[in-house]
């Protein structure tokens, strides 16, 4: 009886299995194909930039000289965002998963997820209308007291529209990604590990450092990498907040530029070589993101035993 | 980890979708003026007119489109504000029946337009005039009198305080504070920037030695923001800031009276229209062409020299009568008093002077069917 039922189910399941595996394969191929199509499109459209006379490229010194400062600017903005968002995001996630009373935790989770649903142009508008003017006094203070550090070299911007402000706005945008993913991972920590730690006399903090964080490390890394992807590619918020300019070390003066914002700001009136140049910039961003993701994958793969990342 | 996968899959799909749409948008839908003579009478105009070009004309174009379609039932106007360069390119490739452009067609572009426009090529008529204000945020000061050289020095970051003797010299009786000047410029490429620096380069030759282009000079990078609304918002939020922007958008910011001849001209639609009249036709152009050499350094008092003139580019001949009728009636509507008023009400620009629009209508009236 039991074996018969199992067999029947099994044969029925086989057809379903095939359909499902076919559909999954199709979906997988579709993603690779679109990715490839995007890469090919970018490459073909960008080609004139690489073959053009270097003096005709913006800045007059070839594509590398043009792209280098904005690559660094992109990295600076994303780095600031992650430096702020990673500790805060993990702390919020830990609070929700291990400290907050259950009812509060659920509510808080929803609110954080809501942050992810706000369009970036709203963040940008908030950034340049509210945050930037509010930050001017702190920038002033930084330049007066810590001005000897190149990062805070004055005179501070009078409008507050600096790469630091842009980084802070990006941090707020990245926060929900890091928080939601980390929270899910923290909740998956095997209850036995946690209880064992507590039974050995660990405090709650010790339990978290001993069992939750090591288990969640690869998950946290991939959450941060996903956040980094958003920070690297964010366009509108940076375009609105940042007072763009050449590459400078100071974070509180106007200057620097990110790839995504450069494209957004110049695309509407661009044509011919300029258009190719902007698409080439897009190609560079594409490659950077790809490399970052590959590195993240490698790190996760190395730590995947006993973790929530598999 | 599932979340991560789904997330990245969704991200990739979105990117792909965006890329594909972006791909599609650089060839504006070209649909020839289809002539279904449903109106009966010979003069009836119908069909779809396709244009492409300057984004500066966008809100004016919406007003023209609405007004024209209401006045001539059976017609439709499509305008994609892809930018002046893209618009001219689409027009020259035959993808659009007219183009909107912040710069008139260059000689070589006119030459290449002969391929699709017949032996007389294409021509430009001014359609949209907008005064550019030099606007500042100084509490208690509503207007300042400045000459071109002083404006250029301020935007060149050479004059850094509002109580600088150069500013005080032309503003007796105004109490100028010891506030630092914060220059705010556009960070996106724009016709406003191009016309403003063109003014500085023409009227303050000795001070302003940078190339004229839609991008702000890289060496002078200062505070900046995206779009007209961006620079105005930043200037409004920063005491001591100064910027340049469409007059219609400056809100409660103070504006500069620019020195022209011996007087200081206050910015207004009339002064801008007078500034356009001071312009001279570009030499060596066809009879229909109305490209203008703006006299930024005019000395005629009462005319305001910092203006943006945006053109409509038409062919001198189109392939069939229906298209000719459609182009003519639209072009003439835009330049008519009603059309200019519509646009001014919606975009806040300055209407063309009667003399100027009469001449432009004359040009458009001579569009004919290709033989």
XYZ file of C-alpha atoms in Angstrom:
681
model
C 0.000 0.000 0.000
C 2.551 2.527 1.127
C 5.027 1.614 -1.596
C 2.284 1.808 -4.235
C 1.247 5.248 -3.119
C 4.804 6.383 -3.130
C 5.404 5.033 -6.611
C 2.289 6.673 -7.978
C 3.316 9.956 -6.485
C 6.766 9.432 -7.837
C 5.657 8.918 -11.432
C 3.348 11.901 -11.247
C 6.148 13.957 -9.791
C 8.505 13.026 -12.603
C 6.618 15.017 -15.213
C 6.337 17.973 -12.844
C 9.998 17.615 -12.057
C 10.940 17.815 -15.718
C 8.764 20.833 -16.365
C 10.127 22.578 -13.329
C 13.748 21.842 -14.085
C 13.207 22.964 -17.669
C 11.598 26.208 -16.516
C 14.367 26.836 -14.012
C 16.999 26.200 -16.656
C 15.182 28.543 -19.018
C 15.081 31.263 -16.407
C 18.755 30.814 -15.704
C 19.660 31.015 -19.386
C 17.403 34.036 -19.869
C 19.281 35.957 -17.198
C 22.641 35.093 -18.667
C 21.389 36.007 -22.128
C 20.099 39.416 -21.014
C 23.304 40.068 -19.144
C 25.271 39.195 -22.237
C 22.991 41.339 -24.387
C 23.539 44.314 -22.085
C 27.284 43.777 -22.168
C 27.334 43.515 -25.957
C 25.119 46.589 -26.346
C 27.371 48.619 -24.048
C 30.494 47.427 -25.806
C 29.289 48.144 -29.334
C 27.904 51.565 -28.465
C 31.039 52.449 -26.507
C 33.444 51.363 -29.217
C 33.896 54.786 -30.896
C 35.347 56.124 -27.627
C 38.231 53.692 -27.634
C 39.128 54.266 -31.268
C 38.626 58.033 -31.202
C 41.433 60.561 -31.253
C 42.269 61.103 -27.543
C 42.134 64.868 -27.947
C 38.477 64.683 -28.952
C 37.385 62.867 -25.806
C 36.058 65.112 -22.995
C 39.014 66.619 -21.169
C 41.198 66.184 -24.234
C 43.479 63.526 -22.765
C 41.830 60.286 -23.740
C 39.243 58.070 -22.152
C 41.360 56.841 -19.234
C 42.074 60.359 -18.012
C 38.367 61.100 -18.335
C 37.080 58.026 -16.549
C 39.658 57.719 -13.764
C 38.459 60.602 -11.517
C 34.833 59.572 -11.746
C 35.640 55.929 -10.989
C 37.419 57.078 -7.828
C 34.500 59.404 -7.021
C 32.094 56.493 -7.391
C 34.199 54.388 -5.059
C 34.487 57.182 -2.470
C 30.725 57.747 -2.372
C 30.005 54.020 -2.106
C 32.667 53.569 0.570
C 31.208 56.344 2.728
C 27.760 54.824 2.317
C 28.927 51.368 3.382
C 31.047 52.648 6.279
C 27.940 54.216 7.728
C 25.301 51.721 6.671
C 27.045 48.454 7.545
C 27.405 48.902 11.337
C 24.048 50.625 11.631
C 22.314 48.021 9.464
C 23.768 45.088 11.400
C 22.911 46.712 14.718
C 19.330 47.328 13.630
C 19.038 43.765 12.342
C 20.398 42.338 15.596
C 18.006 44.489 17.564
C 15.080 43.221 15.530
C 16.138 39.563 15.636
C 17.503 39.203 19.145
C 16.674 42.148 21.385
C 13.347 43.730 20.512
C 10.076 42.393 21.914
C 8.409 40.371 19.153
C 5.627 42.809 18.399
C 7.947 45.786 18.128
C 10.334 43.722 15.998
C 7.696 43.010 13.350
C 6.641 46.658 13.174
C 10.196 47.880 12.975
C 10.952 45.378 10.223
C 8.120 46.760 8.111
C 9.259 50.329 8.621
C 12.809 49.506 7.547
C 11.534 47.671 4.471
C 9.453 50.722 3.655
C 12.666 52.743 3.316
C 13.541 50.568 0.336
C 10.308 51.518 -1.410
C 10.973 55.258 -1.469
C 12.002 56.394 -4.971
C 15.573 57.633 -5.206
C 14.516 61.014 -6.576
C 12.757 61.623 -3.251
C 15.959 60.788 -1.400
C 17.782 63.165 -3.705
C 15.297 65.968 -3.105
C 15.488 65.398 0.637
C 19.268 65.339 0.388
C 19.677 68.677 -1.304
C 16.758 70.543 0.217
C 16.993 69.375 3.840
C 20.104 67.382 4.646
C 22.698 69.475 2.778
C 21.798 72.845 4.394
C 21.561 71.127 7.793
C 25.072 69.725 7.455
C 26.752 73.050 6.622
C 27.559 73.946 10.295
C 29.115 70.518 10.933
C 31.228 70.835 7.796
C 32.322 74.263 9.010
C 33.303 72.758 12.361
C 35.178 69.911 10.695
C 37.163 72.262 8.481
C 38.040 74.516 11.434
C 39.055 71.782 13.852
C 40.176 68.875 11.720
C 41.194 70.839 8.640
C 44.756 69.527 8.870
C 43.483 66.122 7.690
C 43.196 66.268 3.875
C 39.751 64.658 4.075
C 38.370 67.652 5.948
C 40.347 70.395 4.278
C 38.477 73.685 4.081
C 37.015 76.006 3.140
C 33.875 73.993 3.728
C 31.091 74.101 1.160
C 28.490 76.809 1.770
C 25.701 74.692 0.328
C 26.566 71.377 1.979
C 26.299 69.617 -1.379
C 29.419 67.476 -1.021
C 30.449 63.891 -1.574
C 30.037 63.284 2.184
C 26.407 64.404 2.019
C 25.873 62.197 -1.031
C 27.471 59.301 0.869
C 25.139 59.828 3.815
C 22.090 59.862 1.539
C 23.359 56.670 -0.108
C 23.840 55.119 3.342
C 20.179 55.704 4.142
C 19.213 54.140 0.816
C 21.430 51.109 1.340
C 20.371 50.590 4.952
C 17.152 48.658 4.296
C 18.956 46.185 2.019
C 21.618 45.397 4.612
C 19.113 45.326 7.465
C 16.514 43.056 5.864
C 19.025 40.518 4.587
C 21.030 40.428 7.826
C 17.846 40.056 9.851
C 16.785 37.036 7.824
C 20.203 35.451 8.303
C 20.308 36.173 12.038
C 16.926 34.543 12.464
C 18.231 31.391 10.801
C 20.958 30.807 13.385
C 20.330 27.266 14.694
C 18.429 27.578 17.956
C 20.626 24.803 19.405
C 23.791 26.888 18.993
C 22.211 29.841 20.726
C 20.798 27.756 23.538
C 24.075 25.922 24.002
C 25.916 29.222 24.362
C 23.380 30.504 26.861
C 23.494 27.215 28.792
C 27.250 27.578 29.124
C 26.636 30.815 30.948
C 27.179 33.280 28.086
C 25.470 36.656 28.290
C 23.265 37.648 25.392
C 26.041 39.697 23.800
C 28.492 36.795 24.187
C 25.930 34.456 22.663
C 25.622 36.777 19.667
C 29.375 37.077 19.133
C 29.897 33.353 19.650
C 27.070 31.809 17.686
C 25.062 34.334 15.651
C 27.747 36.459 14.022
C 30.092 33.631 12.922
C 27.122 31.791 11.460
C 25.897 34.909 9.674
C 29.217 36.289 8.427
C 28.890 35.189 4.776
C 25.292 36.370 4.774
C 26.348 39.761 6.086
C 29.005 39.965 3.396
C 26.524 39.276 0.647
C 24.087 41.788 2.161
C 26.829 44.409 2.156
C 27.757 43.544 -1.431
C 24.170 43.924 -2.558
C 24.132 47.268 -0.770
C 27.386 48.184 -2.476
C 25.792 47.395 -5.830
C 23.015 49.834 -5.084
C 25.437 52.473 -3.868
C 27.644 52.148 -6.953
C 24.767 52.347 -9.367
C 22.654 54.976 -7.651
C 22.037 57.775 -10.085
C 19.335 60.251 -9.296
C 20.068 60.858 -5.626
C 23.738 61.573 -6.311
C 22.955 63.697 -9.360
C 20.689 65.872 -7.254
C 22.755 66.051 -4.083
C 26.320 66.361 -5.297
C 27.968 69.573 -6.425
C 30.126 67.897 -9.023
C 33.690 68.769 -9.903
C 37.170 67.385 -10.355
C 38.686 64.741 -8.126
C 39.646 66.192 -4.721
C 40.490 64.479 -1.437
C 38.375 66.781 0.718
C 34.955 65.342 1.534
C 33.471 68.643 2.661
C 34.210 70.767 -0.402
C 32.206 70.618 -3.603
C 33.843 68.264 -6.088
C 34.088 64.664 -7.230
C 31.615 62.913 -9.459
C 30.202 59.419 -9.789
C 29.789 57.430 -12.999
C 26.044 56.985 -12.710
C 25.454 60.669 -12.003
C 27.803 61.701 -14.830
C 25.744 59.627 -17.246
C 22.411 60.909 -15.977
C 23.478 64.552 -16.078
C 24.947 64.499 -19.568
C 22.842 61.932 -21.385
C 19.876 64.157 -22.350
C 21.910 66.493 -24.602
C 24.647 64.050 -25.609
C 25.119 62.711 -29.122
C 27.880 61.332 -31.300
C 31.179 60.752 -29.512
C 29.938 62.184 -26.210
C 27.153 59.604 -26.169
C 29.638 56.813 -26.856
C 31.790 58.159 -24.050
C 28.939 58.058 -21.559
C 28.028 54.541 -22.598
C 31.666 53.564 -22.180
C 31.457 54.989 -18.666
C 28.431 52.760 -18.171
C 30.460 49.804 -19.388
C 33.151 50.583 -16.824
C 30.536 50.692 -14.063
C 29.160 47.380 -15.313
C 32.599 45.818 -15.101
C 33.243 47.246 -11.619
C 29.952 45.849 -10.348
C 30.683 42.477 -11.902
C 34.119 42.307 -10.293
C 32.742 43.335 -6.909
C 30.127 40.604 -7.102
C 32.676 37.985 -8.132
C 34.851 38.904 -5.159
C 31.847 38.700 -2.847
C 30.960 35.277 -4.230
C 34.514 34.083 -3.655
C 34.491 35.287 -0.050
C 31.135 33.662 0.614
C 32.248 30.394 -0.934
C 35.247 30.274 1.371
C 33.153 30.638 4.510
C 30.181 28.600 3.585
C 30.541 25.661 5.990
C 28.184 25.884 8.953
C 26.708 29.093 7.743
C 23.399 30.427 6.565
C 24.746 31.202 3.130
C 24.106 27.889 1.467
C 20.336 33.583 -0.016
C 17.279 33.083 -2.165
C 16.425 36.704 -1.587
C 19.804 37.681 -2.893
C 19.378 35.632 -6.070
C 15.901 36.887 -6.760
C 17.123 40.391 -6.031
C 19.984 40.224 -8.450
C 17.874 38.501 -11.086
C 15.313 41.267 -10.801
C 18.073 43.853 -10.927
C 19.532 42.358 -14.077
C 16.138 42.169 -15.749
C 15.434 45.779 -14.849
C 18.762 46.888 -16.191
C 18.164 44.930 -19.356
C 14.715 46.392 -19.784
C 16.060 49.892 -19.243
C 18.885 49.321 -21.657
C 16.508 48.033 -24.289
C 14.155 50.976 -23.918
C 17.095 53.370 -23.993
C 18.149 51.626 -27.158
C 14.809 52.152 -28.735
C 14.429 55.808 -27.938
C 17.166 57.194 -30.122
C 15.206 56.743 -33.270
C 12.102 58.899 -32.966
C 9.044 57.391 -34.541
C 8.847 58.846 -37.972
C 5.433 58.949 -39.439
C 4.879 60.924 -42.548
C 1.967 63.308 -42.609
C -0.716 60.936 -43.713
C -3.133 62.760 -45.885
C -6.623 61.444 -45.462
C -8.672 64.333 -46.745
C -11.596 63.789 -44.457
C -12.149 67.520 -43.990
C -13.543 67.938 -47.495
C -12.300 71.452 -48.228
C -8.941 71.775 -49.947
C -7.422 73.825 -47.136
C -8.109 71.214 -44.477
C -4.971 70.166 -42.645
C -4.568 66.782 -41.056
C -1.992 64.197 -40.144
C 0.788 63.639 -37.699
C 3.755 65.974 -37.428
C 6.897 64.579 -35.848
C 9.557 66.729 -34.265
C 12.540 66.163 -32.063
C 15.047 68.333 -30.286
C 15.813 70.819 -27.547
C 14.489 70.094 -24.102
C 14.396 73.840 -23.375
C 11.311 74.096 -25.578
C 9.560 71.259 -23.830
C 6.933 73.137 -21.856
C 6.397 75.675 -24.629
C 5.998 72.797 -27.066
C 3.337 71.224 -24.872
C 1.401 74.487 -25.021
C 1.843 74.724 -28.825
C 0.826 71.116 -29.297
C -2.319 71.558 -27.229
C -3.213 74.878 -28.858
C -2.540 73.680 -32.406
C -4.368 70.390 -32.050
C -7.380 72.188 -30.592
C -7.407 74.765 -33.379
C -6.965 72.251 -36.215
C -8.834 69.028 -35.500
C -7.444 65.919 -37.150
C -3.831 66.840 -36.514
C -1.357 65.475 -34.063
C 2.048 66.795 -33.069
C 4.701 64.543 -31.586
C 7.795 66.125 -30.090
C 10.487 64.185 -28.308
C 12.725 66.459 -26.229
C 15.865 64.374 -26.763
C 18.213 67.350 -26.850
C 19.247 69.786 -29.567
C 22.013 67.637 -31.020
C 19.884 64.513 -31.140
C 17.031 66.512 -32.686
C 19.191 67.924 -35.487
C 20.603 64.490 -36.146
C 17.152 62.916 -36.328
C 15.961 65.693 -38.631
C 18.928 65.331 -40.977
C 18.401 61.588 -41.079
C 14.789 62.107 -42.098
C 13.446 60.757 -38.823
C 11.693 63.980 -37.868
C 9.871 66.563 -39.968
C 11.173 69.428 -37.901
C 13.753 69.898 -35.199
C 13.941 72.145 -32.180
C 17.453 73.335 -31.499
C 19.194 75.778 -29.177
C 21.792 76.340 -31.877
C 21.024 77.033 -35.531
C 22.116 74.515 -38.174
C 25.734 74.980 -39.120
C 26.689 75.474 -42.766
C 27.743 71.861 -43.188
C 24.480 70.705 -41.637
C 22.543 72.851 -44.099
C 24.628 71.275 -46.852
C 23.778 67.762 -45.710
C 20.102 68.681 -45.276
C 19.856 69.031 -49.060
C 19.637 65.285 -49.285
C 16.221 65.170 -47.662
C 15.028 68.750 -48.095
C 15.751 69.291 -51.761
C 18.194 71.757 -53.359
C 17.416 74.655 -51.025
C 18.064 72.654 -47.897
C 16.740 73.353 -44.455
C 16.322 76.673 -42.677
C 16.083 77.934 -39.101
C 13.485 80.262 -37.643
C 13.593 81.563 -34.077
C 10.630 80.213 -32.134
C 11.400 80.467 -28.481
C 13.106 83.275 -26.590
C 13.928 83.044 -22.944
C 15.749 85.630 -20.849
C 18.374 84.198 -18.490
C 18.518 85.923 -15.121
C 21.635 86.354 -13.051
C 20.001 85.654 -9.700
C 21.376 85.937 -6.190
C 20.386 85.382 -2.579
C 21.182 88.378 -0.388
C 18.534 89.146 2.215
C 17.281 92.681 1.822
C 18.797 93.239 -1.626
C 16.421 92.814 -4.563
C 18.425 94.125 -7.472
C 22.063 94.889 -8.102
C 23.595 96.817 -10.981
C 26.528 94.962 -12.479
C 28.538 95.253 -15.668
C 29.640 92.284 -17.734
C 33.231 92.332 -16.483
C 32.137 92.231 -12.850
C 29.697 89.391 -13.531
C 32.441 87.490 -15.317
C 34.869 88.042 -12.427
C 32.284 86.821 -9.923
C 31.651 83.639 -11.912
C 35.394 83.263 -12.449
C 35.734 83.199 -8.647
C 37.960 86.292 -8.694
C 35.543 88.447 -6.716
C 34.779 86.466 -3.575
C 32.998 88.897 -1.237
C 29.742 90.736 -1.758
C 31.226 93.997 -0.436
C 34.020 93.947 -3.025
C 34.791 97.470 -4.302
C 33.944 96.385 -7.881
C 30.389 95.557 -6.846
C 30.050 98.569 -4.565
C 31.166 100.930 -7.347
C 28.003 100.382 -9.393
C 25.662 100.060 -6.408
C 25.806 103.256 -4.430
C 23.458 103.311 -1.476
C 23.058 99.537 -1.292
C 24.452 98.117 1.931
C 26.489 95.118 0.848
C 27.316 92.515 3.501
C 30.720 90.920 4.094
C 29.281 87.567 2.975
C 31.310 85.169 0.836
C 30.008 84.745 -2.715
C 29.006 81.169 -3.530
C 28.801 80.595 -7.269
C 26.234 77.966 -8.248
C 26.307 76.620 -11.804
C 24.607 73.824 -13.732
C 26.235 70.400 -13.589
C 24.284 69.032 -16.549
C 24.930 70.126 -20.096
C 22.488 72.846 -21.023
C 21.619 75.590 -23.460
C 21.256 77.981 -20.529
C 24.914 77.525 -19.640
C 25.960 77.865 -23.274
C 24.116 81.150 -23.746
C 25.265 82.559 -20.428
C 28.958 81.867 -21.060
C 28.525 83.075 -24.635
C 27.372 86.384 -23.171
C 30.357 86.511 -20.805
C 32.766 85.647 -23.613
C 31.334 88.359 -25.880
C 30.679 91.154 -23.408
C 33.666 90.594 -21.122
C 36.278 89.353 -23.594
C 39.262 90.271 -21.441
C 38.018 88.445 -18.374
C 36.226 85.413 -19.756
C 38.638 83.404 -21.876
C 37.045 79.984 -21.754
C 35.514 77.944 -24.557
C 31.823 78.464 -25.092
C 29.933 75.205 -24.647
C 26.943 73.765 -22.832
C 29.231 72.464 -20.088
C 30.482 74.827 -17.422
C 34.300 75.288 -17.730
C 35.966 72.471 -15.788
C 38.616 74.785 -14.299
C 35.978 76.913 -12.631
C 34.099 74.109 -10.928
C 32.212 75.478 -7.988
C 28.973 74.634 -6.254
C 26.548 73.202 -8.775
C 23.216 71.504 -9.169
C 21.126 69.670 -11.729
C 18.704 71.556 -13.893
C 17.183 74.986 -13.520
C 15.166 73.933 -10.509
C 18.305 72.546 -8.889
C 20.412 75.707 -9.144
C 17.491 77.866 -8.032
C 16.804 75.658 -5.001
C 20.476 75.583 -4.011
C 20.804 79.341 -4.395
C 17.623 79.951 -2.433
C 18.941 77.781 0.404
C 22.381 79.416 0.537
C 22.887 82.980 1.676
C 25.386 84.760 -0.528
C 24.886 82.432 -3.488
C 24.627 83.592 -7.108
C 23.519 81.655 -10.171
C 22.100 81.998 -13.683
C 18.730 80.529 -14.583
C 15.641 80.924 -16.721
C 13.946 84.139 -15.626
C 10.627 82.359 -15.184
C 12.118 80.086 -12.544
C 14.052 82.393 -10.220
C 11.212 82.880 -7.734
C 12.030 85.308 -4.962
C 15.742 85.536 -5.663
C 17.223 88.961 -6.398
C 18.144 89.650 -10.031
C 21.004 91.575 -11.574
C 20.393 94.587 -13.796
C 22.933 94.120 -16.534
C 24.885 97.071 -17.867
C 24.088 97.759 -21.509
C 25.610 100.879 -22.996
C 25.518 103.457 -20.208
C 22.420 102.128 -18.467
C 21.549 99.118 -16.420
C 18.763 97.047 -17.970
C 16.320 95.298 -15.719
C 15.419 91.801 -16.878
C 11.951 91.476 -18.457
C 10.246 89.778 -21.377
C 10.150 93.065 -23.317
C 13.827 93.778 -22.739
C 14.626 90.254 -23.926
C 12.539 90.687 -27.090
C 14.420 93.923 -27.715
C 17.665 92.024 -27.209
C 16.641 89.617 -29.958
C 15.851 92.502 -32.308
C 19.361 93.843 -31.822
C 20.647 90.593 -33.316
C 21.820 90.519 -36.898
C 21.161 87.728 -39.400
C 23.997 85.259 -39.826
C 25.753 86.024 -43.092
C 25.861 83.808 -46.136
C 22.575 82.055 -45.482
C 19.672 81.295 -47.770
C 16.813 83.708 -48.194
C 14.525 81.807 -45.835
C 17.016 81.267 -43.066
C 16.671 83.444 -39.987
C 19.664 82.336 -37.926
C 20.645 85.119 -35.578
C 23.972 86.453 -34.459
C 23.003 87.662 -31.015
C 24.689 90.926 -30.152
C 25.659 90.140 -26.580
C 27.720 93.313 -26.394
C 24.953 95.543 -27.712
C 24.956 99.090 -26.371
C 21.349 99.825 -27.219
C 19.777 100.801 -23.929
C 16.709 98.895 -22.804
C 17.693 95.609 -24.418
C 18.667 92.651 -22.280
C 21.599 90.696 -23.711
C 21.569 87.393 -21.780
C 18.975 85.504 -23.774
C 18.463 82.020 -25.080
C 17.025 81.773 -28.582
C 15.827 78.351 -29.580
C 15.063 77.595 -33.221
C 12.709 75.463 -35.220
C 14.348 73.823 -38.204
C 12.210 73.078 -41.266
C 12.834 71.823 -44.768
C 12.333 74.325 -47.580
C 10.344 71.666 -49.387
C 8.525 68.509 -48.384
C 7.507 65.627 -50.590
C 3.736 66.108 -50.698
C 1.127 68.811 -50.319
C -0.369 67.318 -47.142
C 2.931 67.485 -45.283
C 3.598 70.993 -46.542
C 0.194 72.152 -45.307
C 0.731 70.510 -41.960
C 4.221 71.924 -41.430
C 3.155 75.382 -42.561
C 0.127 75.586 -40.352
C 1.999 74.347 -37.317
C 5.024 76.583 -37.918
C 2.811 79.584 -38.420
C 0.725 78.814 -35.368
C 3.859 78.681 -33.198
C 4.971 82.088 -34.435
C 1.523 83.678 -34.346
C 0.663 86.062 -31.541
C -1.631 83.442 -30.032
C 1.016 80.748 -30.156
C 3.691 82.931 -28.611
C 1.274 84.010 -25.881
C 0.287 80.404 -25.124
C 3.921 79.436 -24.743
C 4.740 82.447 -22.596
C 1.843 81.632 -20.296
C 2.952 78.055 -19.847
C 6.744 78.301 -20.031
C 7.247 81.840 -18.758
C 9.488 82.773 -21.656
C 9.454 85.989 -23.681
C 7.264 86.224 -26.801
C 9.002 87.103 -30.082
C 8.573 90.683 -31.205
C 5.906 91.248 -33.865
C 8.520 92.224 -36.432
C 10.533 89.092 -35.852
C 7.594 86.704 -35.984
C 6.233 88.356 -39.136
C 9.502 87.743 -40.928
C 9.635 84.165 -39.668
C 6.072 83.486 -40.812
C 7.048 84.785 -44.232
C 9.864 82.234 -44.383
C 7.598 79.397 -43.382
C 4.971 80.489 -45.871
C 7.370 79.805 -48.708
C 7.745 76.109 -47.897
C 6.683 74.201 -51.001
C 6.204 70.768 -52.419
C 9.364 69.204 -53.777
C 9.396 69.193 -57.546
